[in-house]
């Protein structure tokens, strides 16, 4: 359904064999900690994709993108608002002086 319109598949599922726990040091630590207690997580390989820096960047780059995405536009809007408010106050001064003469 939906494949007859010439668009192709909406996504490509990667081959599961490209993900190896041995490629991710923090997952190797987890695997060793589990082994020390006589446990094994057969699904640990399913977490490897999260650590692929080519596709998802580093942890710090993801944090920066999360908190600073749109920052320059937001800061620009902030400056325009401050300038607009100052200009408006100058053009239309307040009529009430709160009792100060």
Short mmCIF file of N, CA, C and O in Angstrom, two decimals:
data_model
loop_
_atom_site.label_atom_id
_atom_site.label_comp_id
_atom_site.label_asym_id
_atom_site.label_seq_id
_atom_site.Cartn_x
_atom_site.Cartn_y
_atom_site.Cartn_z
N UNK A 1 0.84 -1.17 0.00
CA UNK A 1 0.00 0.00 0.00
C UNK A 1 0.88 1.24 0.00
O UNK A 1 1.80 1.36 0.79
N UNK A 2 0.64 2.14 -0.94
CA UNK A 2 1.40 3.37 -0.99
C UNK A 2 2.69 3.25 -1.78
O UNK A 2 3.39 4.22 -1.96
N UNK A 3 3.05 2.03 -2.27
CA UNK A 3 4.30 1.86 -2.99
C UNK A 3 4.12 2.07 -4.49
O UNK A 3 5.08 2.18 -5.21
N UNK A 4 2.89 2.17 -4.98
CA UNK A 4 2.64 2.30 -6.40
C UNK A 4 2.71 3.72 -6.92
O UNK A 4 2.47 3.96 -8.09
N UNK A 5 3.05 4.67 -6.12
CA UNK A 5 3.06 6.07 -6.53
C UNK A 5 4.44 6.56 -6.91
O UNK A 5 4.64 7.75 -7.11
N UNK A 6 5.42 5.69 -7.00
CA UNK A 6 6.75 6.08 -7.41
C UNK A 6 7.60 6.73 -6.34
O UNK A 6 8.66 7.25 -6.60
N UNK A 7 7.15 6.71 -5.11
CA UNK A 7 7.90 7.34 -4.02
C UNK A 7 8.90 6.38 -3.39
O UNK A 7 9.82 6.81 -2.72
N UNK A 8 8.71 5.10 -3.54
CA UNK A 8 9.61 4.14 -2.91
C UNK A 8 9.26 3.95 -1.44
O UNK A 8 8.28 4.49 -0.93
N UNK A 9 10.11 3.18 -0.77
CA UNK A 9 9.88 2.93 0.65
C UNK A 9 10.12 4.20 1.45
O UNK A 9 11.03 4.96 1.15
N UNK A 10 9.34 4.42 2.51
CA UNK A 10 9.52 5.63 3.31
C UNK A 10 10.81 5.61 4.13
O UNK A 10 11.31 6.64 4.53
N UNK A 11 11.37 4.45 4.36
CA UNK A 11 12.60 4.35 5.12
C UNK A 11 13.27 3.02 4.78
O UNK A 11 12.64 2.11 4.26
N UNK A 12 14.56 2.93 5.07
CA UNK A 12 15.31 1.70 4.82
C UNK A 12 15.76 1.15 6.17
O UNK A 12 16.42 1.86 6.93
N UNK A 13 15.41 -0.06 6.45
CA UNK A 13 15.82 -0.69 7.70
C UNK A 13 17.22 -1.24 7.51
O UNK A 13 17.46 -2.06 6.61
N UNK A 14 18.19 -0.79 8.34
CA UNK A 14 19.56 -1.28 8.18
C UNK A 14 19.69 -2.74 8.62
O UNK A 14 18.90 -3.23 9.42
N UNK A 15 20.70 -3.39 8.09
CA UNK A 15 20.97 -4.77 8.45
C UNK A 15 21.42 -4.83 9.91
O UNK A 15 22.31 -4.09 10.34
N UNK A 16 20.82 -5.71 10.67
CA UNK A 16 21.11 -5.79 12.10
C UNK A 16 22.55 -6.19 12.38
O UNK A 16 23.09 -5.89 13.45
N UNK A 17 23.22 -6.82 11.43
CA UNK A 17 24.58 -7.31 11.67
C UNK A 17 25.62 -6.19 11.70
O UNK A 17 26.75 -6.41 12.12
N UNK A 18 25.25 -4.97 11.30
CA UNK A 18 26.23 -3.88 11.34
C UNK A 18 26.41 -3.33 12.75
O UNK A 18 27.36 -2.62 13.03
N UNK A 19 25.49 -3.65 13.64
CA UNK A 19 25.56 -3.15 15.01
C UNK A 19 26.23 -4.17 15.91
O UNK A 19 25.75 -5.28 16.07
N UNK A 20 27.36 -3.78 16.49
CA UNK A 20 28.11 -4.67 17.36
C UNK A 20 28.36 -3.98 18.70
O UNK A 20 28.84 -2.85 18.74
N UNK A 21 28.07 -4.68 19.76
CA UNK A 21 28.28 -4.15 21.11
C UNK A 21 29.76 -3.82 21.31
O UNK A 21 30.10 -2.85 21.99
N UNK A 22 30.63 -4.57 20.68
CA UNK A 22 32.08 -4.37 20.83
C UNK A 22 32.53 -3.01 20.32
O UNK A 22 33.59 -2.52 20.67
N UNK A 23 31.73 -2.36 19.48
CA UNK A 23 32.08 -1.05 18.92
C UNK A 23 31.76 0.10 19.88
O UNK A 23 32.15 1.24 19.61
N UNK A 24 31.07 -0.18 20.97
CA UNK A 24 30.63 0.88 21.89
C UNK A 24 31.17 0.59 23.30
O UNK A 24 30.68 -0.31 23.98
N UNK A 25 32.18 1.35 23.74
CA UNK A 25 32.81 1.07 25.04
C UNK A 25 31.84 1.06 26.22
O UNK A 25 31.95 0.19 27.09
N UNK A 26 30.89 1.98 26.26
CA UNK A 26 29.99 2.03 27.41
C UNK A 26 29.07 0.80 27.46
O UNK A 26 28.74 0.29 28.52
N UNK A 27 28.72 0.28 26.29
CA UNK A 27 27.91 -0.94 26.27
C UNK A 27 28.75 -2.15 26.64
O UNK A 27 28.24 -3.12 27.21
N UNK A 28 30.04 -2.11 26.31
CA UNK A 28 30.94 -3.18 26.73
C UNK A 28 31.04 -3.20 28.26
O UNK A 28 31.07 -4.27 28.86
N UNK A 29 31.07 -2.03 28.88
CA UNK A 29 31.08 -1.96 30.35
C UNK A 29 29.82 -2.59 30.92
O UNK A 29 29.88 -3.34 31.89
N UNK A 30 28.69 -2.27 30.31
CA UNK A 30 27.42 -2.83 30.76
C UNK A 30 27.44 -4.35 30.61
O UNK A 30 27.02 -5.08 31.51
N UNK A 31 27.95 -4.82 29.48
CA UNK A 31 28.00 -6.25 29.23
C UNK A 31 28.90 -6.95 30.26
O UNK A 31 28.54 -8.00 30.80
N UNK A 32 30.05 -6.35 30.57
CA UNK A 32 30.96 -6.94 31.57
C UNK A 32 30.32 -6.93 32.96
O UNK A 32 30.46 -7.89 33.72
N UNK A 33 29.62 -5.84 33.30
CA UNK A 33 28.97 -5.77 34.61
C UNK A 33 27.89 -6.87 34.74
O UNK A 33 27.76 -7.50 35.79
N UNK A 34 27.16 -7.09 33.68
CA UNK A 34 26.15 -8.15 33.69
C UNK A 34 26.81 -9.52 33.80
O UNK A 34 26.35 -10.39 34.55
N UNK A 35 27.90 -9.72 33.04
CA UNK A 35 28.60 -11.01 33.09
C UNK A 35 29.17 -11.28 34.47
O UNK A 35 29.18 -12.43 34.92
N UNK A 36 29.61 -10.25 35.17
CA UNK A 36 30.17 -10.45 36.51
C UNK A 36 29.11 -10.95 37.48
O UNK A 36 29.43 -11.55 38.50
N UNK A 37 27.85 -10.72 37.16
CA UNK A 37 26.75 -11.20 38.01
C UNK A 37 26.08 -12.44 37.41
O UNK A 37 25.02 -12.86 37.86
N UNK A 38 26.71 -12.98 36.35
CA UNK A 38 26.17 -14.17 35.73
C UNK A 38 24.96 -13.91 34.85
O UNK A 38 24.16 -14.82 34.59
N UNK A 39 24.83 -12.68 34.37
CA UNK A 39 23.68 -12.31 33.55
C UNK A 39 24.12 -11.98 32.13
O UNK A 39 25.28 -11.70 31.87
N UNK A 40 23.16 -12.00 31.21
CA UNK A 40 23.43 -11.65 29.83
C UNK A 40 22.21 -10.94 29.28
O UNK A 40 21.08 -11.34 29.54
N UNK A 41 22.45 -9.85 28.53
CA UNK A 41 21.35 -9.12 27.90
C UNK A 41 21.39 -9.39 26.39
O UNK A 41 22.20 -8.80 25.68
N UNK A 42 20.54 -10.26 25.90
CA UNK A 42 20.58 -10.57 24.47
C UNK A 42 20.12 -9.40 23.59
O UNK A 42 20.33 -9.41 22.39
N UNK A 43 19.51 -8.41 24.17
CA UNK A 43 18.99 -7.27 23.41
C UNK A 43 19.91 -6.05 23.47
O UNK A 43 19.58 -5.00 22.94
N UNK A 44 21.06 -6.18 24.10
CA UNK A 44 21.98 -5.05 24.24
C UNK A 44 22.40 -4.51 22.88
O UNK A 44 22.58 -3.30 22.72
N UNK A 45 22.52 -5.38 21.89
CA UNK A 45 22.90 -4.95 20.53
C UNK A 45 21.90 -3.93 19.98
O UNK A 45 22.25 -3.07 19.18
N UNK A 46 20.65 -3.98 20.43
CA UNK A 46 19.64 -3.06 19.94
C UNK A 46 19.87 -1.61 20.39
O UNK A 46 19.18 -0.71 19.93
N UNK A 47 20.79 -1.41 21.30
CA UNK A 47 21.10 -0.06 21.78
C UNK A 47 22.30 0.56 21.07
O UNK A 47 22.58 1.74 21.24
N UNK A 48 23.00 -0.22 20.26
CA UNK A 48 24.23 0.26 19.62
C UNK A 48 23.97 1.45 18.71
O UNK A 48 24.76 2.40 18.66
N UNK A 49 22.88 1.46 17.99
CA UNK A 49 22.59 2.54 17.03
C UNK A 49 22.58 3.90 17.70
O UNK A 49 22.91 4.91 17.08
N UNK A 50 22.22 3.95 18.98
CA UNK A 50 22.16 5.24 19.69
C UNK A 50 23.53 5.90 19.82
O UNK A 50 23.63 7.10 20.04
N UNK A 51 24.58 5.12 19.69
CA UNK A 51 25.93 5.63 19.88
C UNK A 51 26.66 5.85 18.56
O UNK A 51 27.85 6.11 18.55
N UNK A 52 25.95 5.78 17.43
CA UNK A 52 26.54 6.00 16.12
C UNK A 52 26.71 7.50 15.91
O UNK A 52 25.76 8.22 15.63
N UNK A 53 27.94 7.98 16.02
CA UNK A 53 28.21 9.42 15.95
C UNK A 53 28.00 9.98 14.55
O UNK A 53 27.70 11.16 14.40
N UNK A 54 28.14 9.16 13.51
CA UNK A 54 27.93 9.65 12.14
C UNK A 54 26.47 10.05 11.94
O UNK A 54 26.19 11.05 11.29
N UNK A 55 25.56 9.29 12.47
CA UNK A 55 24.14 9.56 12.27
C UNK A 55 23.55 10.49 13.33
O UNK A 55 22.70 11.31 13.04
N UNK A 56 24.00 10.34 14.57
CA UNK A 56 23.36 11.05 15.66
C UNK A 56 24.26 12.03 16.39
O UNK A 56 23.82 12.69 17.32
N UNK A 57 25.51 12.15 15.99
CA UNK A 57 26.42 13.09 16.64
C UNK A 57 26.85 12.60 18.01
O UNK A 57 26.46 11.53 18.47
N UNK A 58 27.65 13.41 18.66
CA UNK A 58 28.10 13.08 20.00
C UNK A 58 27.06 13.54 21.01
O UNK A 58 26.13 14.29 20.67
N UNK A 59 27.22 13.13 22.24
CA UNK A 59 26.29 13.54 23.29
C UNK A 59 26.27 15.06 23.42
O UNK A 59 25.21 15.69 23.48
N UNK A 60 27.47 15.67 23.43
CA UNK A 60 27.52 17.13 23.60
C UNK A 60 26.90 17.85 22.41
O UNK A 60 26.25 18.88 22.58
N UNK A 61 27.08 17.33 21.20
CA UNK A 61 26.47 18.00 20.05
C UNK A 61 24.95 17.88 20.09
O UNK A 61 24.24 18.81 19.69
N UNK A 62 24.43 16.76 20.60
CA UNK A 62 22.97 16.62 20.72
C UNK A 62 22.42 17.55 21.80
O UNK A 62 21.35 18.13 21.65
N UNK A 63 23.18 17.73 22.89
CA UNK A 63 22.75 18.65 23.95
C UNK A 63 22.74 20.08 23.42
O UNK A 63 21.78 20.83 23.64
N UNK A 64 23.80 20.47 22.71
CA UNK A 64 23.87 21.81 22.13
C UNK A 64 22.71 22.05 21.18
O UNK A 64 22.09 23.11 21.19
N UNK A 65 22.43 21.07 20.33
CA UNK A 65 21.36 21.23 19.37
C UNK A 65 20.00 21.35 20.08
O UNK A 65 19.15 22.14 19.68
N UNK A 66 19.83 20.61 21.15
CA UNK A 66 18.57 20.65 21.88
C UNK A 66 18.34 22.02 22.52
O UNK A 66 17.25 22.58 22.44
N UNK A 67 19.37 22.56 23.16
CA UNK A 67 19.18 23.80 23.90
C UNK A 67 19.42 25.07 23.08
O UNK A 67 18.91 26.12 23.43
N UNK A 68 20.17 24.98 22.00
CA UNK A 68 20.51 26.19 21.25
C UNK A 68 19.90 26.24 19.86
O UNK A 68 20.18 27.17 19.12
N UNK A 69 19.08 25.27 19.50
CA UNK A 69 18.42 25.32 18.20
C UNK A 69 17.51 26.54 18.17
O UNK A 69 16.70 26.76 19.06
N UNK A 70 17.66 27.38 17.20
CA UNK A 70 16.82 28.57 17.07
C UNK A 70 17.25 29.71 17.97
O UNK A 70 16.58 30.74 18.04
N UNK A 71 18.40 29.57 18.65
CA UNK A 71 18.85 30.60 19.58
C UNK A 71 19.07 31.94 18.88
O UNK A 71 18.64 32.98 19.38
N UNK A 72 19.72 31.92 17.70
CA UNK A 72 20.02 33.20 17.04
C UNK A 72 18.74 33.92 16.62
O UNK A 72 18.65 35.13 16.72
N UNK A 73 17.72 33.17 16.18
CA UNK A 73 16.45 33.80 15.81
C UNK A 73 15.72 34.31 17.05
O UNK A 73 15.13 35.39 17.04
N UNK A 74 15.76 33.54 18.11
CA UNK A 74 15.13 33.96 19.36
C UNK A 74 15.80 35.19 19.94
O UNK A 74 15.13 36.12 20.41
N UNK A 75 17.13 35.21 19.90
CA UNK A 75 17.86 36.37 20.43
C UNK A 75 17.60 37.59 19.57
O UNK A 75 17.43 38.70 20.09
N UNK A 76 17.53 37.41 18.25
CA UNK A 76 17.20 38.51 17.35
C UNK A 76 15.81 39.06 17.64
O UNK A 76 15.61 40.28 17.68
N UNK A 77 14.84 38.18 17.87
CA UNK A 77 13.48 38.61 18.21
C UNK A 77 13.48 39.36 19.54
O UNK A 77 12.76 40.35 19.71
N UNK A 78 14.28 38.91 20.48
CA UNK A 78 14.41 39.57 21.78
C UNK A 78 14.92 41.01 21.59
O UNK A 78 14.36 41.96 22.17
N UNK A 79 15.95 41.18 20.77
CA UNK A 79 16.50 42.52 20.54
C UNK A 79 15.50 43.42 19.83
O UNK A 79 15.36 44.60 20.19
N UNK A 80 14.78 42.89 18.85
CA UNK A 80 13.76 43.67 18.15
C UNK A 80 12.66 44.09 19.12
O UNK A 80 12.17 45.22 19.08
N UNK A 81 12.27 43.20 20.02
CA UNK A 81 11.24 43.52 21.00
C UNK A 81 11.68 44.64 21.94
O UNK A 81 10.93 45.57 22.22
N UNK A 82 12.93 44.56 22.42
CA UNK A 82 13.46 45.59 23.31
C UNK A 82 13.50 46.94 22.58
O UNK A 82 13.06 47.96 23.11
N UNK A 83 14.02 46.94 21.34
CA UNK A 83 14.10 48.18 20.58
C UNK A 83 12.71 48.72 20.27
O UNK A 83 12.46 49.93 20.39
N UNK A 84 11.78 47.84 19.91
CA UNK A 84 10.41 48.27 19.62
C UNK A 84 9.72 48.84 20.84
O UNK A 84 9.01 49.87 20.76
N UNK A 85 9.93 48.24 21.99
CA UNK A 85 9.33 48.74 23.22
C UNK A 85 9.90 50.11 23.59
O UNK A 85 9.16 51.02 23.97
N UNK A 86 11.21 50.26 23.46
CA UNK A 86 11.85 51.56 23.76
C UNK A 86 11.34 52.64 22.81
O UNK A 86 11.04 53.76 23.24
N UNK A 87 11.23 52.32 21.53
CA UNK A 87 10.73 53.27 20.54
C UNK A 87 9.28 53.65 20.82
O UNK A 87 8.91 54.83 20.78
N UNK A 88 8.47 52.68 21.16
CA UNK A 88 7.06 52.94 21.47
C UNK A 88 6.94 53.84 22.70
O UNK A 88 6.15 54.79 22.72
N UNK A 89 7.72 53.55 23.74
CA UNK A 89 7.68 54.37 24.96
C UNK A 89 8.14 55.80 24.68
O UNK A 89 7.67 56.74 25.31
N UNK A 90 9.08 55.97 23.75
CA UNK A 90 9.54 57.30 23.40
C UNK A 90 8.49 58.07 22.59
O UNK A 90 8.30 59.26 22.77
N UNK A 91 7.81 57.37 21.68
CA UNK A 91 6.81 58.01 20.83
C UNK A 91 5.51 58.28 21.58
O UNK A 91 4.83 59.27 21.32
N UNK A 92 5.15 57.43 22.49
CA UNK A 92 3.91 57.55 23.25
C UNK A 92 4.22 57.46 24.74
O UNK A 92 4.02 56.43 25.37
N UNK A 93 4.71 58.57 25.33
CA UNK A 93 5.07 58.54 26.75
C UNK A 93 3.84 58.30 27.62
O UNK A 93 2.72 58.64 27.26
N UNK A 94 4.09 57.75 28.77
CA UNK A 94 3.01 57.44 29.72
C UNK A 94 2.38 58.73 30.20
O UNK A 94 3.07 59.69 30.54
N UNK A 95 1.05 58.77 30.27
CA UNK A 95 0.33 59.97 30.68
C UNK A 95 0.26 60.11 32.20
O UNK A 95 0.09 61.18 32.72
N UNK A 96 0.36 59.01 32.88
CA UNK A 96 0.28 59.09 34.35
C UNK A 96 1.69 59.02 34.93
O UNK A 96 2.52 58.23 34.51
N UNK A 97 1.92 59.88 35.92
CA UNK A 97 3.26 59.97 36.46
C UNK A 97 3.35 59.38 37.86
O UNK A 97 4.29 59.62 38.57
N UNK A 98 2.35 58.65 38.28
CA UNK A 98 2.31 57.96 39.56
C UNK A 98 2.52 58.90 40.74
O UNK A 98 3.15 58.56 41.74
N UNK A 99 1.99 60.15 40.64
CA UNK A 99 2.01 61.08 41.76
C UNK A 99 3.31 61.83 41.95
O UNK A 99 3.47 62.55 42.90
N UNK A 100 4.28 61.67 41.07
CA UNK A 100 5.54 62.41 41.19
C UNK A 100 5.43 63.69 40.37
O UNK A 100 5.10 63.67 39.22
N UNK A 101 5.71 64.86 40.99
CA UNK A 101 5.61 66.14 40.29
C UNK A 101 6.97 66.74 40.12
O UNK A 101 7.80 66.87 40.86
#
